[in-house]
């Protein structure tokens, strides 16, 4: 299936970091004072604290180098390339995480085992492209922000007492199930979509805008072909990779009529098999935001 799908940010950046340098991750690159007032640190009116992310060819920048745990809204104001994303990651060993994920996407012998090992030492809190926004609950710890088209990684810390802010309620929900399938709350509509990973594996959610007449048979046929399906239309959205047990809410532009939800993450069960080829896709009605 030759879909024009987006490569998850951590995969694209991983090849660069493994072969490049992690120096940028040793000291935060921030654009803002960490000595802001408690009212700002809490988030106005108990809303999620807004943390801005941006990157260029030289660095990735987080607007605060530390803040309190709780629901945080990340806003991507600029990326190194038009098709870049910035993602939030926790890892016991960032370089090893990248090496394992690259091996997993390589698809050869041992790729499924590499994916399992990656999952044990890495937690992914999703991400967004330029002008994207998403909310996620963060606990205490050290985190990394990275851009998918550079080897620039920066870190920040979450510490102190938990903030009381609540995550925005999604206008619709996409959930991954324990058997690696998609479940939805009904028609996909925005502007806010909740994405919850209830499975045992890492997933992303690609939502391709498709013709209303598209059937399950069409999708199965396309998965067996190397041609771009004619029923793929312009528009759609992409929810970056997310670890098991993580729930996020994204502001997205939902196209009308119908979308194909699909995930191409490598399986932890079979070498070289993306989830989509194991049945992780779902045609779903949608309503334009």
PDB file of C-alpha atoms in Angstrom:
ATOM      1  CA  UNK A   1       0.000   0.000   0.000  1.00  0.00           C
ATOM      2  CA  UNK A   2       1.752   3.115  -1.187  1.00  0.00           C
ATOM      3  CA  UNK A   3       0.037   5.615   1.083  1.00  0.00           C
ATOM      4  CA  UNK A   4       1.719   8.969   1.487  1.00  0.00           C
ATOM      5  CA  UNK A   5       2.018   8.349   5.177  1.00  0.00           C
ATOM      6  CA  UNK A   6       4.005  10.386   7.637  1.00  0.00           C
ATOM      7  CA  UNK A   7       7.053   8.833   9.326  1.00  0.00           C
ATOM      8  CA  UNK A   8       6.747   9.031  13.120  1.00  0.00           C
ATOM      9  CA  UNK A   9       9.079  11.726  14.389  1.00  0.00           C
ATOM     10  CA  UNK A  10      11.151   9.551  16.696  1.00  0.00           C
ATOM     11  CA  UNK A  11      11.981   7.173  13.841  1.00  0.00           C
ATOM     12  CA  UNK A  12      13.155   9.934  11.519  1.00  0.00           C
ATOM     13  CA  UNK A  13      15.207  11.646  14.199  1.00  0.00           C
ATOM     14  CA  UNK A  14      16.657   8.407  15.511  1.00  0.00           C
ATOM     15  CA  UNK A  15      18.910   7.719  12.561  1.00  0.00           C
ATOM     16  CA  UNK A  16      20.446  11.148  12.972  1.00  0.00           C
ATOM     17  CA  UNK A  17      20.938  10.925  16.710  1.00  0.00           C
ATOM     18  CA  UNK A  18      22.475   7.469  16.580  1.00  0.00           C
ATOM     19  CA  UNK A  19      24.962   8.567  13.956  1.00  0.00           C
ATOM     20  CA  UNK A  20      25.311  12.087  15.301  1.00  0.00           C
ATOM     21  CA  UNK A  21      25.517  13.589  18.745  1.00  0.00           C
ATOM     22  CA  UNK A  22      23.489  13.729  21.921  1.00  0.00           C
ATOM     23  CA  UNK A  23      25.281  16.845  23.129  1.00  0.00           C
ATOM     24  CA  UNK A  24      22.139  18.926  22.705  1.00  0.00           C
ATOM     25  CA  UNK A  25      20.371  16.696  25.194  1.00  0.00           C
ATOM     26  CA  UNK A  26      22.816  17.408  27.999  1.00  0.00           C
ATOM     27  CA  UNK A  27      21.651  20.977  28.601  1.00  0.00           C
ATOM     28  CA  UNK A  28      18.205  22.488  28.066  1.00  0.00           C
ATOM     29  CA  UNK A  29      17.778  25.013  25.276  1.00  0.00           C
ATOM     30  CA  UNK A  30      15.046  27.288  26.590  1.00  0.00           C
ATOM     31  CA  UNK A  31      13.349  30.467  25.457  1.00  0.00           C
ATOM     32  CA  UNK A  32      11.780  31.896  28.578  1.00  0.00           C
ATOM     33  CA  UNK A  33      12.369  32.494  32.232  1.00  0.00           C
ATOM     34  CA  UNK A  34      12.087  29.575  34.615  1.00  0.00           C
ATOM     35  CA  UNK A  35      11.471  32.089  37.409  1.00  0.00           C
ATOM     36  CA  UNK A  36       7.942  32.971  36.305  1.00  0.00           C
ATOM     37  CA  UNK A  37       5.233  33.521  38.897  1.00  0.00           C
ATOM     38  CA  UNK A  38       3.357  30.677  40.562  1.00  0.00           C
ATOM     39  CA  UNK A  39       0.183  31.800  38.786  1.00  0.00           C
ATOM     40  CA  UNK A  40       1.823  31.284  35.408  1.00  0.00           C
ATOM     41  CA  UNK A  41       3.434  28.011  36.476  1.00  0.00           C
ATOM     42  CA  UNK A  42       0.040  26.721  37.542  1.00  0.00           C
ATOM     43  CA  UNK A  43      -1.693  27.789  34.335  1.00  0.00           C
ATOM     44  CA  UNK A  44      -4.300  30.549  34.348  1.00  0.00           C
ATOM     45  CA  UNK A  45      -7.643  29.611  35.926  1.00  0.00           C
ATOM     46  CA  UNK A  46      -6.264  26.105  36.535  1.00  0.00           C
ATOM     47  CA  UNK A  47      -6.033  25.494  32.790  1.00  0.00           C
ATOM     48  CA  UNK A  48      -3.144  23.305  31.575  1.00  0.00           C
ATOM     49  CA  UNK A  49       0.194  25.068  31.579  1.00  0.00           C
ATOM     50  CA  UNK A  50       1.143  25.976  27.991  1.00  0.00           C
ATOM     51  CA  UNK A  51       4.696  25.058  26.994  1.00  0.00           C
ATOM     52  CA  UNK A  52       5.908  26.187  23.566  1.00  0.00           C
ATOM     53  CA  UNK A  53       8.206  24.139  21.371  1.00  0.00           C
ATOM     54  CA  UNK A  54      10.176  25.241  18.340  1.00  0.00           C
ATOM     55  CA  UNK A  55      13.137  24.074  16.327  1.00  0.00           C
ATOM     56  CA  UNK A  56      15.378  25.033  13.434  1.00  0.00           C
ATOM     57  CA  UNK A  57      18.427  23.506  11.811  1.00  0.00           C
ATOM     58  CA  UNK A  58      20.575  24.295  14.836  1.00  0.00           C
ATOM     59  CA  UNK A  59      18.519  23.612  17.949  1.00  0.00           C
ATOM     60  CA  UNK A  60      15.263  22.550  19.540  1.00  0.00           C
ATOM     61  CA  UNK A  61      13.831  24.953  22.114  1.00  0.00           C
ATOM     62  CA  UNK A  62      11.436  24.444  25.028  1.00  0.00           C
ATOM     63  CA  UNK A  63       9.928  27.606  26.541  1.00  0.00           C
ATOM     64  CA  UNK A  64      10.427  26.355  30.133  1.00  0.00           C
ATOM     65  CA  UNK A  65      13.332  24.235  31.394  1.00  0.00           C
ATOM     66  CA  UNK A  66      11.285  22.959  34.342  1.00  0.00           C
ATOM     67  CA  UNK A  67       7.707  23.025  35.567  1.00  0.00           C
ATOM     68  CA  UNK A  68       5.351  21.151  37.861  1.00  0.00           C
ATOM     69  CA  UNK A  69       3.730  17.795  37.011  1.00  0.00           C
ATOM     70  CA  UNK A  70       0.172  17.628  35.724  1.00  0.00           C
ATOM     71  CA  UNK A  71      -1.683  18.239  32.479  1.00  0.00           C
ATOM     72  CA  UNK A  72       0.483  20.260  30.084  1.00  0.00           C
ATOM     73  CA  UNK A  73      -0.425  21.695  26.703  1.00  0.00           C
ATOM     74  CA  UNK A  74       2.402  21.706  24.164  1.00  0.00           C
ATOM     75  CA  UNK A  75       2.235  24.148  21.250  1.00  0.00           C
ATOM     76  CA  UNK A  76       4.623  23.750  18.310  1.00  0.00           C
ATOM     77  CA  UNK A  77       5.324  27.209  16.922  1.00  0.00           C
ATOM     78  CA  UNK A  78       8.052  26.297  14.429  1.00  0.00           C
ATOM     79  CA  UNK A  79       9.833  23.207  13.098  1.00  0.00           C
ATOM     80  CA  UNK A  80      13.062  22.703  11.187  1.00  0.00           C
ATOM     81  CA  UNK A  81      11.221  21.515   8.086  1.00  0.00           C
ATOM     82  CA  UNK A  82       7.652  21.852   6.880  1.00  0.00           C
ATOM     83  CA  UNK A  83       6.914  18.167   7.459  1.00  0.00           C
ATOM     84  CA  UNK A  84       8.701  17.896  10.827  1.00  0.00           C
ATOM     85  CA  UNK A  85       7.122  17.028  14.155  1.00  0.00           C
ATOM     86  CA  UNK A  86       8.372  17.645  17.670  1.00  0.00           C
ATOM     87  CA  UNK A  87       7.750  14.812  20.131  1.00  0.00           C
ATOM     88  CA  UNK A  88       8.129  14.362  23.883  1.00  0.00           C
ATOM     89  CA  UNK A  89      10.114  11.337  25.078  1.00  0.00           C
ATOM     90  CA  UNK A  90      11.304   9.722  28.282  1.00  0.00           C
ATOM     91  CA  UNK A  91      14.059   7.136  28.078  1.00  0.00           C
ATOM     92  CA  UNK A  92      16.434   5.274  30.373  1.00  0.00           C
ATOM     93  CA  UNK A  93      18.997   5.446  27.554  1.00  0.00           C
ATOM     94  CA  UNK A  94      18.056   7.742  24.657  1.00  0.00           C
ATOM     95  CA  UNK A  95      20.727   6.528  22.256  1.00  0.00           C
ATOM     96  CA  UNK A  96      19.803   2.889  22.853  1.00  0.00           C
ATOM     97  CA  UNK A  97      16.118   3.728  22.325  1.00  0.00           C
ATOM     98  CA  UNK A  98      16.941   5.141  18.895  1.00  0.00           C
ATOM     99  CA  UNK A  99      19.044   2.162  17.912  1.00  0.00           C
ATOM    100  CA  UNK A 100      16.308  -0.271  18.920  1.00  0.00           C
ATOM    101  CA  UNK A 101      13.599   1.656  17.063  1.00  0.00           C
ATOM    102  CA  UNK A 102      15.690   1.887  13.895  1.00  0.00           C
ATOM    103  CA  UNK A 103      16.244  -1.876  14.037  1.00  0.00           C
ATOM    104  CA  UNK A 104      12.524  -2.421  14.563  1.00  0.00           C
ATOM    105  CA  UNK A 105      11.658  -0.349  11.483  1.00  0.00           C
ATOM    106  CA  UNK A 106      14.365  -2.149   9.528  1.00  0.00           C
ATOM    107  CA  UNK A 107      12.037  -5.143   9.454  1.00  0.00           C
ATOM    108  CA  UNK A 108      14.650  -7.890   9.475  1.00  0.00           C
ATOM    109  CA  UNK A 109      15.221 -10.768  11.857  1.00  0.00           C
ATOM    110  CA  UNK A 110      15.001  -9.575  15.440  1.00  0.00           C
ATOM    111  CA  UNK A 111      12.948  -6.468  14.640  1.00  0.00           C
ATOM    112  CA  UNK A 112      10.024  -7.591  16.813  1.00  0.00           C
ATOM    113  CA  UNK A 113      12.365  -8.248  19.737  1.00  0.00           C
ATOM    114  CA  UNK A 114      13.936  -4.805  19.235  1.00  0.00           C
ATOM    115  CA  UNK A 115      10.478  -3.240  19.434  1.00  0.00           C
ATOM    116  CA  UNK A 116       9.780  -5.011  22.721  1.00  0.00           C
ATOM    117  CA  UNK A 117      13.076  -3.833  24.209  1.00  0.00           C
ATOM    118  CA  UNK A 118      12.418  -0.289  22.987  1.00  0.00           C
ATOM    119  CA  UNK A 119       9.048  -0.282  24.727  1.00  0.00           C
ATOM    120  CA  UNK A 120      10.608  -1.333  28.050  1.00  0.00           C
ATOM    121  CA  UNK A 121      13.015   1.617  28.274  1.00  0.00           C
ATOM    122  CA  UNK A 122      11.065   4.339  26.438  1.00  0.00           C
ATOM    123  CA  UNK A 123       7.837   6.248  27.009  1.00  0.00           C
ATOM    124  CA  UNK A 124       6.386   8.365  24.193  1.00  0.00           C
ATOM    125  CA  UNK A 125       4.015  11.224  24.922  1.00  0.00           C
ATOM    126  CA  UNK A 126       3.041  11.977  21.314  1.00  0.00           C
ATOM    127  CA  UNK A 127       3.829  15.184  19.431  1.00  0.00           C
ATOM    128  CA  UNK A 128       2.740  17.534  16.667  1.00  0.00           C
ATOM    129  CA  UNK A 129       3.880  19.362  13.576  1.00  0.00           C
ATOM    130  CA  UNK A 130       4.109  23.083  13.001  1.00  0.00           C
ATOM    131  CA  UNK A 131       1.169  24.976  14.584  1.00  0.00           C
ATOM    132  CA  UNK A 132       0.049  21.743  16.282  1.00  0.00           C
ATOM    133  CA  UNK A 133      -1.246  21.528  19.857  1.00  0.00           C
ATOM    134  CA  UNK A 134      -1.778  18.620  22.207  1.00  0.00           C
ATOM    135  CA  UNK A 135      -2.326  18.033  25.919  1.00  0.00           C
ATOM    136  CA  UNK A 136      -0.857  15.246  28.040  1.00  0.00           C
ATOM    137  CA  UNK A 137      -0.395  14.499  31.730  1.00  0.00           C
ATOM    138  CA  UNK A 138       3.257  14.430  32.780  1.00  0.00           C
ATOM    139  CA  UNK A 139       4.696  13.002  35.984  1.00  0.00           C
ATOM    140  CA  UNK A 140       7.956  13.898  37.690  1.00  0.00           C
ATOM    141  CA  UNK A 141      11.093  13.149  35.701  1.00  0.00           C
ATOM    142  CA  UNK A 142      13.421  14.158  32.907  1.00  0.00           C
ATOM    143  CA  UNK A 143      11.999  14.492  29.393  1.00  0.00           C
ATOM    144  CA  UNK A 144      13.347  15.160  25.916  1.00  0.00           C
ATOM    145  CA  UNK A 145      11.901  17.211  23.065  1.00  0.00           C
ATOM    146  CA  UNK A 146      13.189  16.465  19.581  1.00  0.00           C
ATOM    147  CA  UNK A 147      12.527  17.476  16.001  1.00  0.00           C
ATOM    148  CA  UNK A 148      12.099  14.751  13.397  1.00  0.00           C
ATOM    149  CA  UNK A 149      14.416  16.301  10.802  1.00  0.00           C
ATOM    150  CA  UNK A 150      17.411  17.257  12.929  1.00  0.00           C
ATOM    151  CA  UNK A 151      19.715  15.638  15.466  1.00  0.00           C
ATOM    152  CA  UNK A 152      18.994  18.398  17.983  1.00  0.00           C
ATOM    153  CA  UNK A 153      17.547  17.143  21.254  1.00  0.00           C
ATOM    154  CA  UNK A 154      16.853  19.255  24.302  1.00  0.00           C
ATOM    155  CA  UNK A 155      15.760  18.267  27.785  1.00  0.00           C
ATOM    156  CA  UNK A 156      13.506  19.637  30.510  1.00  0.00           C
ATOM    157  CA  UNK A 157      12.472  18.490  33.979  1.00  0.00           C
ATOM    158  CA  UNK A 158       9.085  18.066  35.600  1.00  0.00           C
ATOM    159  CA  UNK A 159       9.304  18.434  39.374  1.00  0.00           C
ATOM    160  CA  UNK A 160       7.520  19.755  42.439  1.00  0.00           C
ATOM    161  CA  UNK A 161       3.897  19.465  43.521  1.00  0.00           C
ATOM    162  CA  UNK A 162       1.278  18.330  41.028  1.00  0.00           C
ATOM    163  CA  UNK A 163      -0.836  20.983  39.305  1.00  0.00           C
ATOM    164  CA  UNK A 164      -4.627  20.542  39.443  1.00  0.00           C
ATOM    165  CA  UNK A 165      -5.415  21.300  35.796  1.00  0.00           C
ATOM    166  CA  UNK A 166      -7.680  18.965  33.850  1.00  0.00           C
ATOM    167  CA  UNK A 167      -7.199  17.717  30.303  1.00  0.00           C
ATOM    168  CA  UNK A 168      -9.539  19.168  27.695  1.00  0.00           C
ATOM    169  CA  UNK A 169     -12.437  16.893  26.838  1.00  0.00           C
ATOM    170  CA  UNK A 170     -12.197  15.520  23.307  1.00  0.00           C
ATOM    171  CA  UNK A 171     -15.031  16.084  20.842  1.00  0.00           C
ATOM    172  CA  UNK A 172     -14.422  12.493  19.731  1.00  0.00           C
ATOM    173  CA  UNK A 173     -12.183   9.619  20.793  1.00  0.00           C
ATOM    174  CA  UNK A 174      -9.790   7.186  19.126  1.00  0.00           C
ATOM    175  CA  UNK A 175      -8.627   4.288  21.283  1.00  0.00           C
ATOM    176  CA  UNK A 176      -6.240   1.433  20.565  1.00  0.00           C
ATOM    177  CA  UNK A 177      -7.408  -1.857  22.060  1.00  0.00           C
ATOM    178  CA  UNK A 178      -5.546  -4.737  23.708  1.00  0.00           C
ATOM    179  CA  UNK A 179      -5.741  -6.710  20.456  1.00  0.00           C
ATOM    180  CA  UNK A 180      -4.125  -3.835  18.507  1.00  0.00           C
ATOM    181  CA  UNK A 181      -7.244  -2.493  16.821  1.00  0.00           C
ATOM    182  CA  UNK A 182      -8.888   0.936  16.674  1.00  0.00           C
ATOM    183  CA  UNK A 183     -12.070   1.740  18.552  1.00  0.00           C
ATOM    184  CA  UNK A 184     -13.885   5.068  18.147  1.00  0.00           C
ATOM    185  CA  UNK A 185     -16.604   6.905  20.065  1.00  0.00           C
ATOM    186  CA  UNK A 186     -18.582   7.454  16.859  1.00  0.00           C
ATOM    187  CA  UNK A 187     -17.933   9.812  13.924  1.00  0.00           C
ATOM    188  CA  UNK A 188     -14.515  11.483  14.208  1.00  0.00           C
ATOM    189  CA  UNK A 189     -15.054  15.185  14.780  1.00  0.00           C
ATOM    190  CA  UNK A 190     -13.028  18.068  16.117  1.00  0.00           C
ATOM    191  CA  UNK A 191     -11.544  20.356  16.806  1.00  0.00           C
ATOM    192  CA  UNK A 192     -10.220  18.268  19.720  1.00  0.00           C
ATOM    193  CA  UNK A 193      -9.631  14.525  19.354  1.00  0.00           C
ATOM    194  CA  UNK A 194      -8.662  12.309  22.283  1.00  0.00           C
ATOM    195  CA  UNK A 195      -6.148   9.531  21.527  1.00  0.00           C
ATOM    196  CA  UNK A 196      -5.704   6.775  24.132  1.00  0.00           C
ATOM    197  CA  UNK A 197      -3.356   3.803  23.877  1.00  0.00           C
ATOM    198  CA  UNK A 198      -4.970   0.926  25.778  1.00  0.00           C
ATOM    199  CA  UNK A 199      -2.887  -1.736  24.042  1.00  0.00           C
ATOM    200  CA  UNK A 200       0.392  -3.361  25.064  1.00  0.00           C
ATOM    201  CA  UNK A 201       2.354  -1.842  22.145  1.00  0.00           C
ATOM    202  CA  UNK A 202       3.368   1.567  20.805  1.00  0.00           C
ATOM    203  CA  UNK A 203       0.997   3.057  18.215  1.00  0.00           C
ATOM    204  CA  UNK A 204       0.289   6.139  16.156  1.00  0.00           C
ATOM    205  CA  UNK A 205      -2.955   7.053  14.417  1.00  0.00           C
ATOM    206  CA  UNK A 206      -2.896   8.186  10.801  1.00  0.00           C
ATOM    207  CA  UNK A 207      -6.284   9.470   9.645  1.00  0.00           C
ATOM    208  CA  UNK A 208      -6.413   9.606   5.841  1.00  0.00           C
ATOM    209  CA  UNK A 209      -9.290  11.418   4.172  1.00  0.00           C
ATOM    210  CA  UNK A 210     -10.960   8.946   1.797  1.00  0.00           C
ATOM    211  CA  UNK A 211     -13.882   8.915  -0.596  1.00  0.00           C
ATOM    212  CA  UNK A 212     -17.253   8.221   0.963  1.00  0.00           C
ATOM    213  CA  UNK A 213     -17.605   5.170  -1.292  1.00  0.00           C
ATOM    214  CA  UNK A 214     -14.425   3.511   0.082  1.00  0.00           C
ATOM    215  CA  UNK A 215     -15.061  -0.001   1.437  1.00  0.00           C
ATOM    216  CA  UNK A 216     -13.190  -2.481   3.613  1.00  0.00           C
ATOM    217  CA  UNK A 217     -12.564  -4.509   0.468  1.00  0.00           C
ATOM    218  CA  UNK A 218     -10.843  -1.481  -1.094  1.00  0.00           C
ATOM    219  CA  UNK A 219      -8.527  -1.159   1.903  1.00  0.00           C
ATOM    220  CA  UNK A 220      -7.639  -4.853   1.956  1.00  0.00           C
ATOM    221  CA  UNK A 221      -6.855  -4.714  -1.760  1.00  0.00           C
ATOM    222  CA  UNK A 222      -4.684  -1.627  -1.314  1.00  0.00           C
ATOM    223  CA  UNK A 223      -2.690  -3.281   1.471  1.00  0.00           C
ATOM    224  CA  UNK A 224      -1.748  -6.018  -0.985  1.00  0.00           C
ATOM    225  CA  UNK A 225      -0.698  -3.507  -3.649  1.00  0.00           C
ATOM    226  CA  UNK A 226       2.218  -1.123  -4.128  1.00  0.00           C
ATOM    227  CA  UNK A 227       0.062   1.490  -5.838  1.00  0.00           C
ATOM    228  CA  UNK A 228      -1.375   4.658  -4.331  1.00  0.00           C
ATOM    229  CA  UNK A 229      -5.157   4.160  -3.973  1.00  0.00           C
ATOM    230  CA  UNK A 230      -7.307   6.540  -6.010  1.00  0.00           C
ATOM    231  CA  UNK A 231      -9.746   6.840  -3.133  1.00  0.00           C
ATOM    232  CA  UNK A 232      -7.228   8.730  -0.950  1.00  0.00           C
ATOM    233  CA  UNK A 233      -8.181  12.440  -0.874  1.00  0.00           C
ATOM    234  CA  UNK A 234      -6.399  15.564   0.341  1.00  0.00           C
ATOM    235  CA  UNK A 235      -6.660  16.310   4.017  1.00  0.00           C
ATOM    236  CA  UNK A 236      -6.557  14.208   7.146  1.00  0.00           C
ATOM    237  CA  UNK A 237      -4.454  14.362  10.278  1.00  0.00           C
ATOM    238  CA  UNK A 238      -1.736  12.471  12.133  1.00  0.00           C
ATOM    239  CA  UNK A 239      -1.442  11.660  15.841  1.00  0.00           C
ATOM    240  CA  UNK A 240       2.189  11.005  16.762  1.00  0.00           C
ATOM    241  CA  UNK A 241       3.440   7.830  18.427  1.00  0.00           C
ATOM    242  CA  UNK A 242       2.247   7.092  21.931  1.00  0.00           C
ATOM    243  CA  UNK A 243       3.207   4.468  24.488  1.00  0.00           C
ATOM    244  CA  UNK A 244       0.833   2.066  26.246  1.00  0.00           C
ATOM    245  CA  UNK A 245      -1.142   3.703  29.045  1.00  0.00           C
ATOM    246  CA  UNK A 246      -0.815   7.227  27.626  1.00  0.00           C
ATOM    247  CA  UNK A 247      -3.797   9.421  26.732  1.00  0.00           C
ATOM    248  CA  UNK A 248      -3.544  12.719  24.847  1.00  0.00           C
ATOM    249  CA  UNK A 249      -5.916  15.295  23.378  1.00  0.00           C
ATOM    250  CA  UNK A 250      -4.990  16.891  20.046  1.00  0.00           C
ATOM    251  CA  UNK A 251      -6.348  19.907  18.202  1.00  0.00           C
ATOM    252  CA  UNK A 252      -6.682  18.787  14.581  1.00  0.00           C
ATOM    253  CA  UNK A 253      -8.405  19.712  11.342  1.00  0.00           C
ATOM    254  CA  UNK A 254     -10.848  16.844  10.758  1.00  0.00           C
ATOM    255  CA  UNK A 255     -11.955  16.355   7.135  1.00  0.00           C
ATOM    256  CA  UNK A 256     -15.575  15.611   6.356  1.00  0.00           C
ATOM    257  CA  UNK A 257     -17.259  12.393   5.141  1.00  0.00           C
ATOM    258  CA  UNK A 258     -14.907   9.494   5.935  1.00  0.00           C
ATOM    259  CA  UNK A 259     -11.391   8.725   7.198  1.00  0.00           C
ATOM    260  CA  UNK A 260      -9.195   5.644   7.257  1.00  0.00           C
ATOM    261  CA  UNK A 261      -7.523   5.146  10.636  1.00  0.00           C
ATOM    262  CA  UNK A 262      -4.343   3.134  10.203  1.00  0.00           C
ATOM    263  CA  UNK A 263      -1.099   2.371  12.065  1.00  0.00           C
ATOM    264  CA  UNK A 264       2.161   1.168  10.501  1.00  0.00           C
ATOM    265  CA  UNK A 265       4.208   0.729  13.686  1.00  0.00           C
ATOM    266  CA  UNK A 266       6.304  -2.489  13.672  1.00  0.00           C
ATOM    267  CA  UNK A 267       4.785  -5.434  15.474  1.00  0.00           C
ATOM    268  CA  UNK A 268       6.203  -6.790  18.721  1.00  0.00           C
ATOM    269  CA  UNK A 269       4.947 -10.215  17.674  1.00  0.00           C
ATOM    270  CA  UNK A 270       6.162 -10.735  14.096  1.00  0.00           C
ATOM    271  CA  UNK A 271       9.439  -9.581  12.518  1.00  0.00           C
ATOM    272  CA  UNK A 272       8.989  -7.004   9.781  1.00  0.00           C
ATOM    273  CA  UNK A 273       5.189  -6.787   9.985  1.00  0.00           C
ATOM    274  CA  UNK A 274       3.574  -3.352  10.534  1.00  0.00           C
ATOM    275  CA  UNK A 275       0.367  -3.314  12.533  1.00  0.00           C
ATOM    276  CA  UNK A 276      -1.690  -2.322   9.475  1.00  0.00           C
ATOM    277  CA  UNK A 277      -0.913  -5.637   7.797  1.00  0.00           C
ATOM    278  CA  UNK A 278      -2.151  -7.417  10.912  1.00  0.00           C
ATOM    279  CA  UNK A 279      -5.511  -5.686  10.670  1.00  0.00           C
ATOM    280  CA  UNK A 280      -4.943  -2.409  12.523  1.00  0.00           C
ATOM    281  CA  UNK A 281      -7.066  -0.112  10.382  1.00  0.00           C
ATOM    282  CA  UNK A 282     -10.624   1.151  10.506  1.00  0.00           C
ATOM    283  CA  UNK A 283     -12.868   3.091   8.134  1.00  0.00           C
ATOM    284  CA  UNK A 284     -14.784   5.682  10.117  1.00  0.00           C
ATOM    285  CA  UNK A 285     -17.264   8.444   9.374  1.00  0.00           C
ATOM    286  CA  UNK A 286     -15.987  11.943  10.097  1.00  0.00           C
ATOM    287  CA  UNK A 287     -17.354  15.434  10.461  1.00  0.00           C
ATOM    288  CA  UNK A 288     -15.415  18.496   9.426  1.00  0.00           C
ATOM    289  CA  UNK A 289     -14.271  20.624  12.359  1.00  0.00           C
TER     290      UNK A 289
END
